[in-house]
Amino acid sequence: MAEGASGQNMSEQERKIVSEQERNRALVSEGFAKWASGSGSPYDLLADGARWTITGKSLAAKTYPSKEAFLSEVIRPFNARMRDRLVPTVNRIYADGDTVIVHFDASGAASDGKPYVNSYAWILRLEEGRIVEAHAFFDSIAFDDLWRRVAPTAK
């Protein structure tokens, strides 16, 4: 039946799925490129009601019920602990239908001058071009060290 992404012998439904996953992958890839260049971030794709789950046992591990809850409880306090912004380096981006998985490393300097380096895997579910659900995995030891060691400062 399906011959692959070339579209030969694919049903209309299969073409829609391939198109959706290509669009989702491109949107997330563009968000990471903007983050790396300092001109935006993948967080710009978050729907207002997006649920973001940080897995594991880190100090920030829980499910955040909205974009604003996640940004105000994690991202803004994280950025307020940094002297030099966090810059991602994408290792791989995988897409399957409405889901995009990004494996990336990120580094920056904390406001105490020490480097912050971590590896991440995000599983993102998109609807109509917006992230509606996320599960984030990362090295909680590195994160918790930063969170405990450095107090957020106003920028």
CSV table of N, CA and C in Angstrom, one decimal:
chain,number,residue,atom,x,y,z
A,1,MET,N,0.8,-1.2,0.0
A,1,MET,CA,0.0,0.0,0.0
A,1,MET,C,0.9,1.3,0.0
A,2,ALA,N,1.4,1.7,1.2
A,2,ALA,CA,2.2,2.9,1.2
A,2,ALA,C,3.6,2.6,0.8
A,3,GLU,N,4.1,3.5,-0.1
A,3,GLU,CA,5.5,3.3,-0.5
A,3,GLU,C,6.5,4.3,0.2
A,4,GLY,N,6.0,5.1,1.1
A,4,GLY,CA,6.8,6.0,1.8
A,4,GLY,C,6.4,7.5,1.6
A,5,ALA,N,7.3,8.3,2.0
A,5,ALA,CA,7.1,9.8,2.0
A,5,ALA,C,6.9,10.3,0.6
A,6,SER,N,7.4,9.6,-0.4
A,6,SER,CA,7.3,10.1,-1.8
A,6,SER,C,5.8,10.3,-2.3
A,7,GLY,N,4.9,9.6,-1.6
A,7,GLY,CA,3.5,9.8,-2.0
A,7,GLY,C,3.0,8.7,-2.9
A,8,GLN,N,3.9,7.9,-3.5
A,8,GLN,CA,3.4,6.9,-4.4
A,8,GLN,C,2.6,5.8,-3.6
A,9,ASN,N,1.4,5.5,-4.2
A,9,ASN,CA,0.5,4.5,-3.7
A,9,ASN,C,0.1,4.8,-2.2
A,10,MET,N,0.1,6.0,-1.8
A,10,MET,CA,-0.3,6.3,-0.4
A,10,MET,C,-1.8,6.7,-0.5
A,11,SER,N,-2.5,6.4,0.5
A,11,SER,CA,-3.9,6.8,0.6
A,11,SER,C,-3.9,8.3,1.0
A,12,GLU,N,-5.0,8.9,0.8
A,12,GLU,CA,-5.2,10.3,1.2
A,12,GLU,C,-4.9,10.5,2.7
A,13,GLN,N,-5.4,9.6,3.5
A,13,GLN,CA,-5.2,9.7,5.0
A,13,GLN,C,-3.7,9.6,5.3
A,14,GLU,N,-3.0,8.6,4.6
A,14,GLU,CA,-1.6,8.5,4.9
A,14,GLU,C,-0.8,9.7,4.4
A,15,ARG,N,-1.2,10.4,3.3
A,15,ARG,CA,-0.6,11.6,2.9
A,15,ARG,C,-0.8,12.7,3.9
A,16,LYS,N,-2.0,12.8,4.5
A,16,LYS,CA,-2.3,13.8,5.6
A,16,LYS,C,-1.4,13.6,6.8
A,17,ILE,N,-1.2,12.3,7.2
A,17,ILE,CA,-0.4,12.0,8.3
A,17,ILE,C,1.1,12.4,8.1
A,18,VAL,N,1.6,12.1,6.9
A,18,VAL,CA,2.9,12.4,6.5
A,18,VAL,C,3.1,13.9,6.5
A,19,SER,N,2.1,14.6,5.9
A,19,SER,CA,2.1,16.1,5.8
A,19,SER,C,2.1,16.7,7.2
A,20,GLU,N,1.3,16.2,8.1
A,20,GLU,CA,1.2,16.7,9.5
A,20,GLU,C,2.5,16.5,10.2
A,21,GLN,N,3.1,15.3,10.1
A,21,GLN,CA,4.3,15.1,10.8
A,21,GLN,C,5.5,15.9,10.2
A,22,GLU,N,5.5,16.1,8.9
A,22,GLU,CA,6.5,17.0,8.3
A,22,GLU,C,6.3,18.4,8.8
A,23,ARG,N,5.1,18.9,8.8
A,23,ARG,CA,4.8,20.3,9.3
A,23,ARG,C,5.2,20.4,10.8
A,24,ASN,N,4.8,19.5,11.6
A,24,ASN,CA,5.2,19.5,13.0
A,24,ASN,C,6.7,19.5,13.3
A,25,ARG,N,7.3,18.6,12.5
A,25,ARG,CA,8.8,18.6,12.7
A,25,ARG,C,9.4,19.9,12.3
A,26,ALA,N,9.0,20.5,11.2
A,26,ALA,CA,9.5,21.8,10.7
A,26,ALA,C,9.2,22.9,11.7
A,27,LEU,N,8.0,22.9,12.3
A,27,LEU,CA,7.7,24.0,13.3
A,27,LEU,C,8.6,23.9,14.5
A,28,VAL,N,8.8,22.7,15.0
A,28,VAL,CA,9.7,22.5,16.2
A,28,VAL,C,11.1,22.8,15.8
A,29,SER,N,11.6,22.3,14.7
A,29,SER,CA,12.9,22.6,14.2
A,29,SER,C,13.2,24.1,14.1
A,30,GLU,N,12.2,24.8,13.6
A,30,GLU,CA,12.4,26.2,13.4
A,30,GLU,C,12.4,26.9,14.8
A,31,GLY,N,11.6,26.4,15.7
A,31,GLY,CA,11.6,26.9,17.1
A,31,GLY,C,12.9,26.8,17.8
A,32,PHE,N,13.6,25.6,17.6
A,32,PHE,CA,14.9,25.4,18.1
A,32,PHE,C,16.0,26.2,17.4
A,33,ALA,N,15.8,26.4,16.1
A,33,ALA,CA,16.8,27.3,15.4
A,33,ALA,C,16.7,28.7,15.9
A,34,LYS,N,15.5,29.2,16.2
A,34,LYS,CA,15.3,30.5,16.7
A,34,LYS,C,15.9,30.6,18.1
A,35,TRP,N,15.7,29.6,18.9
A,35,TRP,CA,16.2,29.6,20.3
A,35,TRP,C,17.8,29.7,20.2
A,36,ALA,N,18.4,28.9,19.3
A,36,ALA,CA,19.8,28.8,19.2
A,36,ALA,C,20.4,30.2,18.7
A,37,SER,N,19.6,30.9,17.9
A,37,SER,CA,20.1,32.2,17.4
A,37,SER,C,19.7,33.4,18.3
A,38,GLY,N,18.9,33.1,19.3
A,38,GLY,CA,18.5,34.2,20.2
A,38,GLY,C,17.3,35.0,19.8
A,39,SER,N,16.6,34.5,18.7
A,39,SER,CA,15.5,35.2,18.2
A,39,SER,C,14.1,34.7,18.5
A,40,GLY,N,14.0,33.7,19.4
A,40,GLY,CA,12.7,33.1,19.8
A,40,GLY,C,13.0,31.8,20.5
A,41,SER,N,12.0,30.9,20.6
A,41,SER,CA,12.2,29.6,21.2
A,41,SER,C,11.0,28.7,20.9
A,42,PRO,N,11.2,27.4,21.2
A,42,PRO,CA,10.0,26.5,21.0
A,42,PRO,C,8.9,26.8,21.9
A,43,TYR,N,9.1,27.5,23.0
A,43,TYR,CA,8.0,27.9,23.9
A,43,TYR,C,7.0,28.8,23.2
A,44,ASP,N,7.4,29.5,22.1
A,44,ASP,CA,6.5,30.3,21.3
A,44,ASP,C,5.4,29.5,20.7
A,45,LEU,N,5.6,28.2,20.6
A,45,LEU,CA,4.6,27.3,20.0
A,45,LEU,C,3.6,26.7,21.0
A,46,LEU,N,3.9,27.0,22.3
A,46,LEU,CA,3.0,26.5,23.3
A,46,LEU,C,1.6,27.1,23.2
A,47,ALA,N,0.6,26.2,23.2
A,47,ALA,CA,-0.8,26.7,23.3
A,47,ALA,C,-1.0,27.2,24.8
A,48,ASP,N,-2.0,28.1,24.9
A,48,ASP,CA,-2.2,28.6,26.3
A,48,ASP,C,-2.5,27.5,27.3
A,49,GLY,N,-3.2,26.5,26.9
A,49,GLY,CA,-3.6,25.4,27.8
A,49,GLY,C,-2.7,24.2,27.8
A,50,ALA,N,-1.5,24.4,27.2
A,50,ALA,CA,-0.5,23.3,27.1
A,50,ALA,C,-0.2,22.7,28.5
A,51,ARG,N,-0.1,21.4,28.6
A,51,ARG,CA,0.3,20.7,29.8
A,51,ARG,C,1.7,20.3,29.6
A,52,TRP,N,2.6,20.8,30.5
A,52,TRP,CA,4.0,20.5,30.4
A,52,TRP,C,4.4,19.6,31.6
A,53,THR,N,4.9,18.4,31.4
A,53,THR,CA,5.3,17.5,32.5
A,53,THR,C,6.8,17.4,32.5
A,54,ILE,N,7.4,17.7,33.6
A,54,ILE,CA,8.8,17.4,33.9
A,54,ILE,C,8.8,16.1,34.7
A,55,THR,N,9.4,15.1,34.1
A,55,THR,CA,9.4,13.8,34.7
A,55,THR,C,10.5,13.6,35.7
A,56,GLY,N,10.4,12.6,36.5
A,56,GLY,CA,11.5,12.3,37.4
A,56,GLY,C,11.3,12.9,38.8
A,57,LYS,N,12.4,13.2,39.5
A,57,LYS,CA,12.3,13.7,40.8
A,57,LYS,C,13.1,15.0,41.1
A,58,SER,N,13.3,15.8,40.0
A,58,SER,CA,13.9,17.1,40.1
A,58,SER,C,13.0,18.0,40.9
A,59,LEU,N,13.6,19.1,41.4
A,59,LEU,CA,12.9,20.1,42.2
A,59,LEU,C,11.7,20.7,41.4
A,60,ALA,N,11.8,20.6,40.0
A,60,ALA,CA,10.7,21.2,39.2
A,60,ALA,C,9.8,20.1,38.6
A,61,ALA,N,10.0,18.9,39.0
A,61,ALA,CA,9.2,17.8,38.4
A,61,ALA,C,7.8,17.8,38.9
A,62,LYS,N,6.9,18.0,37.9
A,62,LYS,CA,5.4,17.9,38.1
A,62,LYS,C,4.8,18.3,36.8
A,63,THR,N,3.5,18.3,36.7
A,63,THR,CA,2.8,18.7,35.5
A,63,THR,C,2.3,20.1,35.7
A,64,TYR,N,2.7,21.0,34.8
A,64,TYR,CA,2.2,22.4,34.8
A,64,TYR,C,1.0,22.4,33.9
A,65,PRO,N,-0.1,23.0,34.4
A,65,PRO,CA,-1.4,22.9,33.7
A,65,PRO,C,-1.6,23.9,32.6
A,66,SER,N,-0.7,24.8,32.4
A,66,SER,CA,-0.8,25.8,31.3
A,66,SER,C,0.5,26.4,30.9
A,67,LYS,N,0.5,27.0,29.8
A,67,LYS,CA,1.7,27.7,29.3
A,67,LYS,C,2.2,28.7,30.4
A,68,GLU,N,1.4,29.5,30.9
A,68,GLU,CA,1.8,30.5,31.9
A,68,GLU,C,2.3,29.9,33.1
A,69,ALA,N,1.7,28.8,33.6
A,69,ALA,CA,2.2,28.2,34.8
A,69,ALA,C,3.6,27.7,34.6
A,70,PHE,N,3.9,27.0,33.5
A,70,PHE,CA,5.2,26.5,33.1
A,70,PHE,C,6.2,27.6,33.0
A,71,LEU,N,5.9,28.7,32.2
A,71,LEU,CA,6.8,29.8,32.0
A,71,LEU,C,7.1,30.5,33.4
A,72,SER,N,6.1,30.7,34.2
A,72,SER,CA,6.3,31.5,35.4
A,72,SER,C,7.0,30.7,36.5
A,73,GLU,N,6.8,29.4,36.5
A,73,GLU,CA,7.3,28.6,37.6
A,73,GLU,C,8.7,27.9,37.2
A,74,VAL,N,9.0,27.8,35.9
A,74,VAL,CA,10.2,27.1,35.5
A,74,VAL,C,11.1,28.0,34.6
A,75,ILE,N,10.6,28.4,33.5
A,75,ILE,CA,11.4,29.0,32.5
A,75,ILE,C,11.9,30.4,33.0
A,76,ARG,N,11.0,31.3,33.4
A,76,ARG,CA,11.5,32.6,33.9
A,76,ARG,C,12.5,32.5,35.1
A,77,PRO,N,12.1,31.7,36.1
A,77,PRO,CA,13.1,31.6,37.2
A,77,PRO,C,14.4,30.9,36.7
A,78,PHE,N,14.4,30.0,35.8
A,78,PHE,CA,15.6,29.4,35.2
A,78,PHE,C,16.4,30.5,34.6
A,79,ASN,N,15.8,31.2,33.7
A,79,ASN,CA,16.5,32.3,32.9
A,79,ASN,C,17.1,33.4,33.9
A,80,ALA,N,16.4,33.6,35.0
A,80,ALA,CA,16.8,34.6,36.0
A,80,ALA,C,18.0,34.1,36.8
A,81,ARG,N,18.4,32.8,36.6
A,81,ARG,CA,19.6,32.3,37.3
A,81,ARG,C,20.8,32.2,36.3
A,82,MET,N,20.6,32.7,35.1
A,82,MET,CA,21.6,32.5,34.1
A,82,MET,C,22.3,33.9,33.8
A,83,ARG,N,23.6,33.9,33.6
A,83,ARG,CA,24.3,35.1,33.2
A,83,ARG,C,24.3,35.1,31.7
A,84,ASP,N,24.6,34.0,31.0
A,84,ASP,CA,24.5,33.8,29.6
A,84,ASP,C,23.4,32.8,29.3
A,85,ARG,N,22.6,33.2,28.3
A,85,ARG,CA,21.4,32.4,28.0
A,85,ARG,C,21.8,31.0,27.6
A,86,LEU,N,20.8,30.1,27.9
A,86,LEU,CA,20.9,28.7,27.5
A,86,LEU,C,20.8,28.6,26.0
A,87,VAL,N,21.8,27.9,25.4
A,87,VAL,CA,21.8,27.7,23.9
A,87,VAL,C,21.7,26.2,23.6
A,88,PRO,N,20.7,25.8,22.8
A,88,PRO,CA,20.6,24.4,22.5
A,88,PRO,C,21.4,24.0,21.3
A,89,THR,N,21.8,22.7,21.3
A,89,THR,CA,22.3,22.0,20.1
A,89,THR,C,21.5,20.8,19.9
A,90,VAL,N,20.8,20.8,18.8
A,90,VAL,CA,19.9,19.6,18.6
A,90,VAL,C,20.7,18.5,18.0
A,91,ASN,N,20.5,17.3,18.7
A,91,ASN,CA,21.1,16.1,18.2
A,91,ASN,C,20.3,15.4,17.2
A,92,ARG,N,19.0,15.2,17.5
A,92,ARG,CA,18.0,14.6,16.6
A,92,ARG,C,16.6,15.1,16.8
A,93,ILE,N,15.8,15.2,15.8
A,93,ILE,CA,14.4,15.5,15.9
A,93,ILE,C,13.7,14.3,15.1
A,94,TYR,N,12.8,13.7,15.8
A,94,TYR,CA,11.9,12.6,15.3
A,94,TYR,C,10.5,13.1,15.2
A,95,ALA,N,9.8,12.7,14.2
A,95,ALA,CA,8.3,13.1,14.1
A,95,ALA,C,7.5,11.8,13.7
A,96,ASP,N,6.4,11.7,14.4
A,96,ASP,CA,5.4,10.6,14.1
A,96,ASP,C,4.0,11.2,14.3
A,97,GLY,N,3.4,11.5,13.2
A,97,GLY,CA,2.0,12.1,13.3
A,97,GLY,C,2.0,13.4,14.0
A,98,ASP,N,1.3,13.4,15.1
A,98,ASP,CA,1.2,14.7,15.9
A,98,ASP,C,2.3,14.8,17.0
A,99,THR,N,3.2,13.9,17.0
A,99,THR,CA,4.2,13.9,18.1
A,99,THR,C,5.6,14.2,17.5
A,100,VAL,N,6.4,15.0,18.1
A,100,VAL,CA,7.8,15.3,17.8
A,100,VAL,C,8.6,15.1,19.0
A,101,ILE,N,9.7,14.4,18.8
A,101,ILE,CA,10.6,14.1,19.9
A,101,ILE,C,12.0,14.8,19.6
A,102,VAL,N,12.4,15.6,20.5
A,102,VAL,CA,13.7,16.3,20.3
A,102,VAL,C,14.7,15.9,21.3
A,103,HIS,N,15.9,15.4,20.9
A,103,HIS,CA,17.0,15.1,21.8
A,103,HIS,C,18.0,16.2,21.5
A,104,PHE,N,18.3,17.0,22.6
A,104,PHE,CA,19.3,18.1,22.5
A,104,PHE,C,20.1,18.3,23.7
A,105,ASP,N,21.2,18.9,23.5
A,105,ASP,CA,22.1,19.4,24.6
A,105,ASP,C,21.9,20.9,24.7
A,106,ALA,N,22.1,21.4,25.9
A,106,ALA,CA,22.1,22.9,26.0
A,106,ALA,C,23.1,23.3,27.1
A,107,SER,N,23.6,24.5,26.9
A,107,SER,CA,24.6,25.0,27.8
A,107,SER,C,24.5,26.5,27.9
A,108,GLY,N,25.0,27.0,29.0
A,108,GLY,CA,25.1,28.5,29.2
A,108,GLY,C,25.8,28.7,30.5
A,109,ALA,N,26.0,29.9,30.9
A,109,ALA,CA,26.7,30.2,32.2
A,109,ALA,C,25.7,30.8,33.2
A,110,ALA,N,25.7,30.2,34.4
A,110,ALA,CA,24.9,30.7,35.5
A,110,ALA,C,25.4,32.0,36.0
A,111,SER,N,24.5,32.7,36.7
A,111,SER,CA,24.9,34.1,37.2
A,111,SER,C,26.1,34.0,38.1
A,112,ASP,N,26.4,32.9,38.7
A,112,ASP,CA,27.6,32.7,39.6
A,112,ASP,C,28.8,32.4,38.7
A,113,GLY,N,28.7,32.4,37.4
A,113,GLY,CA,29.8,32.2,36.5
A,113,GLY,C,30.1,30.7,36.2
A,114,LYS,N,29.5,29.8,36.9
A,114,LYS,CA,29.7,28.4,36.6
A,114,LYS,C,28.9,28.0,35.4
A,115,PRO,N,29.4,27.0,34.6
A,115,PRO,CA,28.7,26.6,33.4
A,115,PRO,C,27.5,25.7,33.8
A,116,TYR,N,26.4,25.8,33.1
A,116,TYR,CA,25.3,24.9,33.2
A,116,TYR,C,25.2,24.1,31.9
A,117,VAL,N,25.3,22.8,32.0
A,117,VAL,CA,25.3,21.9,30.8
A,117,VAL,C,24.3,20.8,31.1
A,118,ASN,N,23.4,20.5,30.2
A,118,ASN,CA,22.4,19.4,30.4
A,118,ASN,C,22.1,18.8,29.0
A,119,SER,N,21.5,17.6,29.1
A,119,SER,CA,21.0,16.9,27.9
A,119,SER,C,19.5,16.7,28.2
A,120,TYR,N,18.7,16.8,27.1
A,120,TYR,CA,17.3,16.8,27.2
A,120,TYR,C,16.7,15.9,26.2
A,121,ALA,N,15.5,15.4,26.5
A,121,ALA,CA,14.6,14.7,25.5
A,121,ALA,C,13.2,15.3,25.8
A,122,TRP,N,12.6,15.9,24.8
A,122,TRP,CA,11.3,16.4,24.9
A,122,TRP,C,10.4,15.6,24.0
A,123,ILE,N,9.2,15.2,24.5
A,123,ILE,CA,8.2,14.6,23.7
A,123,ILE,C,7.1,15.6,23.6
A,124,LEU,N,6.8,16.1,22.4
A,124,LEU,CA,5.9,17.2,22.2
A,124,LEU,C,4.7,16.7,21.3
A,125,ARG,N,3.5,16.9,21.8
A,125,ARG,CA,2.3,16.6,21.0
A,125,ARG,C,1.7,17.9,20.5
A,126,LEU,N,1.5,18.0,19.2
A,126,LEU,CA,1.0,19.3,18.6
A,126,LEU,C,-0.4,19.1,18.0
A,127,GLU,N,-1.2,20.1,18.1
A,127,GLU,CA,-2.5,20.2,17.5
A,127,GLU,C,-2.5,21.5,16.8
A,128,GLU,N,-2.9,21.5,15.5
A,128,GLU,CA,-3.0,22.7,14.7
A,128,GLU,C,-1.8,23.7,14.8
A,129,GLY,N,-0.6,23.1,14.8
A,129,GLY,CA,0.6,23.8,14.9
A,129,GLY,C,1.0,24.4,16.3
A,130,ARG,N,0.3,23.9,17.3
A,130,ARG,CA,0.7,24.4,18.7
A,130,ARG,C,1.0,23.2,19.5
A,131,ILE,N,1.9,23.4,20.4
A,131,ILE,CA,2.3,22.3,21.4
A,131,ILE,C,1.2,22.3,22.5
A,132,VAL,N,0.5,21.2,22.6
A,132,VAL,CA,-0.6,21.1,23.6
A,132,VAL,C,-0.2,20.2,24.8
A,133,GLU,N,0.9,19.4,24.6
A,133,GLU,CA,1.3,18.5,25.7
A,133,GLU,C,2.8,18.2,25.5
A,134,ALA,N,3.5,18.2,26.6
A,134,ALA,CA,5.0,18.0,26.6
A,134,ALA,C,5.4,17.1,27.8
A,135,HIS,N,6.3,16.3,27.5
A,135,HIS,CA,7.0,15.5,28.6
A,135,HIS,C,8.5,15.7,28.4
A,136,ALA,N,9.1,16.3,29.5
A,136,ALA,CA,10.5,16.6,29.4
A,136,ALA,C,11.4,15.7,30.3
A,137,PHE,N,12.5,15.2,29.8
A,137,PHE,CA,13.4,14.4,30.5
A,137,PHE,C,14.8,15.1,30.4
A,138,PHE,N,15.5,15.2,31.6
A,138,PHE,CA,16.8,15.8,31.6
A,138,PHE,C,17.5,15.3,32.9
A,139,ASP,N,18.8,15.7,32.9
A,139,ASP,CA,19.6,15.4,34.1
A,139,ASP,C,19.2,16.2,35.3
A,140,SER,N,18.5,15.6,36.2
A,140,SER,CA,17.9,16.4,37.3
A,140,SER,C,19.0,16.8,38.3
A,141,ILE,N,20.1,16.1,38.3
A,141,ILE,CA,21.2,16.5,39.2
A,141,ILE,C,21.8,17.8,38.8
A,142,ALA,N,22.1,18.0,37.5
A,142,ALA,CA,22.6,19.3,37.0
A,142,ALA,C,21.5,20.4,37.2
A,143,PHE,N,20.3,20.1,36.9
A,143,PHE,CA,19.2,21.1,37.1
A,143,PHE,C,19.1,21.5,38.6
A,144,ASP,N,19.0,20.5,39.5
A,144,ASP,CA,18.8,20.8,40.9
A,144,ASP,C,20.0,21.5,41.5
A,145,ASP,N,21.2,21.2,41.0
A,145,ASP,CA,22.4,22.0,41.5
A,145,ASP,C,22.2,23.5,41.2
A,146,LEU,N,21.9,23.8,39.9
A,146,LEU,CA,21.7,25.2,39.5
A,146,LEU,C,20.5,25.8,40.4
A,147,TRP,N,19.4,25.1,40.5
A,147,TRP,CA,18.2,25.6,41.2
A,147,TRP,C,18.5,26.0,42.6
A,148,ARG,N,19.3,25.1,43.3
A,148,ARG,CA,19.7,25.3,44.7
A,148,ARG,C,20.8,26.3,44.9
A,149,ARG,N,21.8,26.3,44.0
A,149,ARG,CA,23.0,27.1,44.1
A,149,ARG,C,22.8,28.6,43.8
A,150,VAL,N,22.0,28.9,42.8
A,150,VAL,CA,21.9,30.2,42.3
A,150,VAL,C,20.5,30.8,42.5
A,151,ALA,N,20.4,31.9,43.1
A,151,ALA,CA,19.1,32.6,43.3
A,151,ALA,C,18.7,33.3,42.1
A,152,PRO,N,17.4,33.4,41.7
A,152,PRO,CA,17.0,34.2,40.5
A,152,PRO,C,17.2,35.6,40.8
A,153,THR,N,17.6,36.3,39.8
A,153,THR,CA,17.8,37.8,39.9
A,153,THR,C,17.0,38.5,38.8
A,154,ALA,N,16.5,39.7,39.1
A,154,ALA,CA,15.7,40.4,38.1
A,154,ALA,C,16.7,40.9,37.0
A,155,LYS,N,16.1,40.8,35.8
A,155,LYS,CA,16.9,41.2,34.6
A,155,LYS,C,16.3,42.4,34.0
